[in-house]
Coordinates of C-alpha atoms (C1' of nucleotides) in Angstrom, one line a residue:
Chain A
M1 CA -120.9 134.4 216.0
E2 CA -121.6 137.2 213.6
I3 CA -120.4 137.0 210.1
K4 CA -118.4 140.2 210.4
I5 CA -116.4 138.8 213.2
A6 CA -115.7 135.5 211.4
L7 CA -114.6 137.5 208.3
A8 CA -112.2 139.6 210.4
A9 CA -110.7 136.4 212.0
L10 CA -110.4 134.6 208.6
G11 CA -108.9 137.6 207.0
A12 CA -106.4 138.0 209.8
L13 CA -105.4 134.3 209.4
A14 CA -105.2 134.5 205.6
Q15 CA -101.7 135.8 205.6
E16 CA -98.5 133.8 206.0
T17 CA -96.8 135.8 208.8
R18 CA -100.0 136.0 210.8
L19 CA -100.9 132.4 210.3
L20 CA -97.4 131.4 211.5
I21 CA -97.8 133.7 214.5
F22 CA -101.2 132.4 215.4
R23 CA -100.2 128.8 215.3
M24 CA -97.1 129.6 217.3
L25 CA -99.3 131.2 220.0
V26 CA -101.9 128.4 220.0
Q27 CA -99.0 126.0 220.6
A28 CA -97.4 128.3 223.2
G29 CA -100.5 128.1 225.5
P30 CA -102.1 130.8 227.6
E31 CA -98.9 132.4 228.7
G32 CA -98.1 133.5 225.2
L33 CA -94.9 134.9 223.8
S34 CA -93.1 138.2 223.8
V35 CA -92.7 140.1 220.5
G36 CA -89.0 139.5 220.6
R37 CA -89.6 135.8 221.1
I38 CA -92.0 135.7 218.2
A39 CA -89.6 137.6 216.0
D40 CA -86.8 135.1 216.9
K41 CA -89.0 132.1 216.0
L42 CA -89.9 133.8 212.7
D43 CA -86.3 134.5 212.1
T44 CA -87.0 138.2 211.7
E45 CA -86.9 141.4 213.8
P46 CA -89.5 143.1 215.9
N47 CA -90.0 145.8 213.3
G48 CA -93.0 147.7 211.9
R49 CA -94.1 144.8 209.8
L50 CA -94.3 142.4 212.7
S51 CA -96.0 145.0 214.8
F52 CA -98.6 145.6 212.0
H53 CA -99.4 141.9 211.8
L54 CA -99.7 141.5 215.6
K55 CA -102.1 144.5 215.6
E56 CA -104.2 142.9 212.9
L57 CA -104.5 139.7 215.0
V58 CA -105.5 141.6 218.0
R59 CA -108.0 143.7 216.0
A60 CA -109.5 140.4 214.8
G61 CA -109.9 139.3 218.3
L62 CA -107.8 136.2 217.8
V63 CA -104.9 137.3 220.0
T64 CA -104.6 139.2 223.2
A65 CA -101.7 141.5 224.3
T66 CA -100.6 142.0 227.9
Q67 CA -97.8 144.2 229.0
S68 CA -95.4 142.7 231.5
G69 CA -92.5 145.0 232.4
R70 CA -90.6 146.0 229.3
F71 CA -92.1 143.1 227.3
I72 CA -95.5 142.6 225.7
F73 CA -96.8 139.1 225.7
Y74 CA -99.2 138.0 223.0
S75 CA -101.4 135.0 223.5
A76 CA -104.0 133.1 221.5
N77 CA -107.7 133.8 222.3
Y78 CA -109.0 130.3 222.5
P79 CA -112.7 131.0 222.8
V80 CA -112.7 133.1 219.7
M81 CA -110.8 130.4 217.8
N82 CA -113.3 127.8 218.8
D83 CA -116.2 130.0 217.9
L84 CA -114.7 130.4 214.5
L85 CA -114.4 126.6 214.0
A86 CA -118.0 126.2 215.2
Y87 CA -119.2 128.9 212.8
L88 CA -117.6 127.1 209.9
T89 CA -119.1 123.7 210.6
E90 CA -122.5 124.9 212.0
H91 CA -125.5 122.8 211.0
C92 CA -123.2 120.6 208.9
C93 CA -125.1 118.4 206.5
A94 CA -128.4 119.6 208.0
G95 CA -128.0 117.1 210.8
E96 CA -127.8 114.0 208.6
S97 CA -125.6 111.1 209.6
C98 CA -122.3 112.8 209.6
G99 CA -119.4 111.9 211.8
E100 CA -118.1 114.5 214.2
V101 CA -114.5 115.3 214.6
V102 CA -112.6 116.7 217.6
H103 CA -110.8 120.0 216.9
G104 CA -110.4 123.0 219.1
C105 CA -109.0 123.7 222.5
T106 CA -110.9 125.3 225.4
N107 CA -108.0 125.8 227.6
L108 CA -110.1 126.4 230.6
E109 CA -107.7 127.1 233.4
N110 CA -110.5 127.9 235.7
P111 CA -113.4 125.7 234.6
S112 CA -116.6 127.0 236.2
Chain B
M1 CA -101.5 120.2 205.7
E2 CA -99.1 122.6 204.1
I3 CA -99.3 126.2 205.0
K4 CA -99.9 127.3 201.4
I5 CA -103.0 125.2 201.2
A6 CA -104.2 126.5 204.5
L7 CA -103.6 130.1 203.3
A8 CA -105.5 129.5 200.1
A9 CA -108.5 128.1 202.1
L10 CA -108.5 130.9 204.7
G11 CA -108.1 133.5 201.9
A12 CA -111.1 132.0 200.1
L13 CA -113.2 132.1 203.2
A14 CA -112.2 135.6 204.2
Q15 CA -114.8 137.2 201.9
E16 CA -118.5 137.6 202.7
T17 CA -120.0 136.1 199.6
R18 CA -117.7 133.1 199.7
L19 CA -118.2 132.5 203.4
L20 CA -121.9 132.6 202.9
I21 CA -121.7 130.1 200.0
F22 CA -119.4 127.8 201.9
R23 CA -121.6 127.6 205.0
M24 CA -124.6 127.1 202.7
L25 CA -122.8 124.2 201.1
V26 CA -121.6 122.7 204.4
Q27 CA -125.2 122.7 205.5
A28 CA -126.5 121.4 202.2
G29 CA -124.5 118.2 202.6
P30 CA -122.7 116.1 200.0
E31 CA -125.2 116.6 197.2
G32 CA -124.5 120.3 197.0
L33 CA -126.5 123.0 195.3
S34 CA -126.7 124.3 191.7
V35 CA -125.3 127.7 190.9
G36 CA -128.9 129.0 190.3
R37 CA -129.9 127.6 193.7
I38 CA -127.0 129.3 195.4
A39 CA -127.8 132.5 193.6
D40 CA -131.4 132.3 194.8
K41 CA -130.3 131.8 198.4
L42 CA -128.0 134.8 198.1
D43 CA -130.8 136.8 196.5
T44 CA -128.6 137.6 193.5
E45 CA -128.1 136.2 190.0
P46 CA -125.8 133.6 188.6
N47 CA -123.5 136.3 187.1
G48 CA -119.8 136.8 186.7
R49 CA -119.3 137.8 190.2
L50 CA -120.9 134.6 191.6
S51 CA -119.0 132.5 189.1
F52 CA -115.7 134.2 190.2
H53 CA -116.3 133.5 193.8
L54 CA -117.3 129.9 193.2
K55 CA -114.1 129.4 191.2
E56 CA -112.1 130.8 194.0
L57 CA -113.6 128.3 196.4
V58 CA -112.8 125.5 194.0
R59 CA -109.3 126.8 193.5
A60 CA -108.8 126.7 197.3
G61 CA -110.0 123.1 197.3
L62 CA -112.9 123.8 199.7
V63 CA -115.5 123.1 197.2
T64 CA -116.1 120.7 194.3
A65 CA -118.0 121.2 191.1
T66 CA -119.8 118.4 189.3
Q67 CA -121.8 118.9 186.1
S68 CA -125.2 117.2 186.0
G69 CA -127.1 117.9 182.8
R70 CA -127.6 121.6 182.3
F71 CA -126.7 122.3 185.9
I72 CA -123.5 122.5 187.8
F73 CA -123.6 121.3 191.4
Y74 CA -121.2 122.7 193.9
S75 CA -120.6 120.9 197.2
A76 CA -118.4 121.3 200.3
N77 CA -115.2 119.3 200.4
Y78 CA -115.4 118.1 204.0
P79 CA -111.9 116.5 204.3
V80 CA -110.3 119.8 203.3
M81 CA -112.4 121.7 205.8
N82 CA -111.5 119.3 208.6
D83 CA -107.8 119.4 207.7
L84 CA -108.0 123.2 208.0
L85 CA -109.6 123.1 211.4
A86 CA -107.0 120.6 212.5
Y87 CA -104.2 122.7 211.2
L88 CA -105.3 125.7 213.2
T89 CA -105.5 123.8 216.5
E90 CA -102.5 121.6 215.9
H91 CA -100.4 120.9 219.0
C92 CA -102.6 123.3 220.9
C93 CA -101.1 124.3 224.3
A94 CA -98.2 122.0 223.6
G95 CA -100.3 119.1 224.9
E96 CA -101.0 120.6 228.4
S97 CA -104.3 120.0 230.1
C98 CA -106.5 121.7 227.6
G99 CA -110.1 120.6 227.0
E100 CA -110.9 119.4 223.5
V101 CA -114.0 120.5 221.6
V102 CA -116.0 118.8 218.9
H103 CA -116.1 120.6 215.6
G104 CA -115.9 119.4 212.0
C105 CA -117.8 116.9 210.0
T106 CA -116.4 113.9 208.3
N107 CA -119.5 112.9 206.3
L108 CA -118.2 109.5 205.5
E109 CA -120.8 108.0 203.4
N110 CA -118.7 104.9 203.0
P111 CA -116.7 104.6 206.2
S112 CA -113.7 102.2 205.6
Chain C
dC1 C1' -131.3 123.4 163.8
dT2 C1' -132.7 126.8 166.7
dA3 C1' -134.2 129.0 170.8
dA4 C1' -133.9 129.3 175.7
dC5 C1' -131.6 128.5 179.8
dA6 C1' -127.4 127.9 182.8
dT7 C1' -123.1 129.3 183.6
dT8 C1' -118.4 131.3 182.6
dT9 C1' -114.9 134.4 180.6
dC10 C1' -112.6 138.6 180.0
dA11 C1' -110.8 143.3 180.4
dA12 C1' -111.3 147.6 182.8
dT13 C1' -112.0 149.9 187.0
dT14 C1' -112.0 150.3 191.8
dA15 C1' -110.9 148.9 196.5
dT16 C1' -108.3 146.6 199.9
dT17 C1' -104.1 145.0 202.0
dA18 C1' -98.9 144.4 202.6
dT19 C1' -94.2 146.1 202.7
dT20 C1' -90.6 149.4 203.5
dG21 C1' -87.8 152.5 206.1
dA22 C1' -87.4 156.1 209.2
dA23 C1' -88.7 158.2 213.2
dA24 C1' -91.0 158.1 217.7
dC25 C1' -92.5 156.2 222.1
dA26 C1' -92.1 153.5 226.4
dT27 C1' -89.7 150.9 230.0
dG28 C1' -86.2 149.5 233.2
dG29 C1' -81.4 149.3 234.7
dA30 C1' -76.8 151.8 235.6
Chain D
dT1 C1' -80.8 161.1 234.5
dC2 C1' -79.1 158.7 230.5
dC3 C1' -78.7 154.9 227.6
dA4 C1' -80.0 150.5 225.6
dT5 C1' -83.7 147.6 224.7
dG6 C1' -88.3 146.6 223.1
dT7 C1' -92.0 148.0 220.5
dT8 C1' -95.1 151.0 217.7
dT9 C1' -96.5 154.7 214.4
dC10 C1' -96.7 156.8 210.1
dA11 C1' -96.6 157.9 205.1
dA12 C1' -95.4 156.3 200.7
dT13 C1' -95.2 152.6 197.6
dA14 C1' -96.2 148.2 195.8
dA15 C1' -99.1 144.2 195.4
dT16 C1' -103.3 141.7 195.5
dA17 C1' -108.3 141.1 195.3
dA18 C1' -113.2 142.5 194.2
dT19 C1' -116.8 144.4 191.1
dT20 C1' -118.9 145.6 186.8
dG21 C1' -121.0 144.8 182.4
dA22 C1' -120.9 142.7 178.1
dA23 C1' -120.0 139.0 175.3
dA24 C1' -119.1 134.0 174.9
dT25 C1' -119.7 129.0 175.9
dG26 C1' -122.1 124.8 176.7
dT27 C1' -126.5 122.2 177.3
dT28 C1' -131.0 120.5 176.5
dA29 C1' -135.7 120.5 174.6
dG30 C1' -138.8 121.4 170.8

DNA sequence: CTAACATTTCAATTATTATTGAAACATGGA
DNA sequence: TCCATGTTTCAATAATAATTGAAATGTTAG
């Protein structure tokens, strides 16, 4: 992963509304949530502010938008999330004895 | 992990110089690096700018500073890093079949 | 004690990012 | 077609963060 991509992702997550949305989508699974549903859960309305933050998450590659009828569903982009986690811990401790921990979620619906 | 703590950590990492420093320290292991050494690796000098960014990383809890003689050593705070990774992936896919991935580094020198 | 090195502090400037509110666009059902 | 619903765009303002350069602090060795 290139540093610019990691910076974009981290910058996108470093904001309360967006972090809440992202975690919500990670927990929602690959089907995602509509904007209205996200707004409900945040106890706000699908307004310009929310739209702005969703766009930022998409721009950072952390989230994907798919139109379905009158609704737009946003869902977490798991591979990008995992790449980000890997980037942060890469070559940890220069390979010295250092316990590994399980984090991340592949969500491979169609494992190849 | 509380959201405020996660936001502080993400915000600290969402900046090129700081992300470079953090990864450098993660890779350096628990002994850390002195400010001068960090400056060398960044091809810069131990100036106000570097000091500012180091302080931000400490403020976010991602990094620890320890004085040793005339030098100050900065090192990665692995537990905080792992908590952050866990926070991002928490309750991923609401528990549905969803492959787990290894990321993170405990670096337990004294496992209990 | 003094000089030299390592690092930090501070205030001013500049740059980036978030919020707000109003208006506009798109979609599907009556 | 027309209206209601769902969502986005835009420009202005407000808030937050980064950079710079100079001066100050703390530390050790001679």
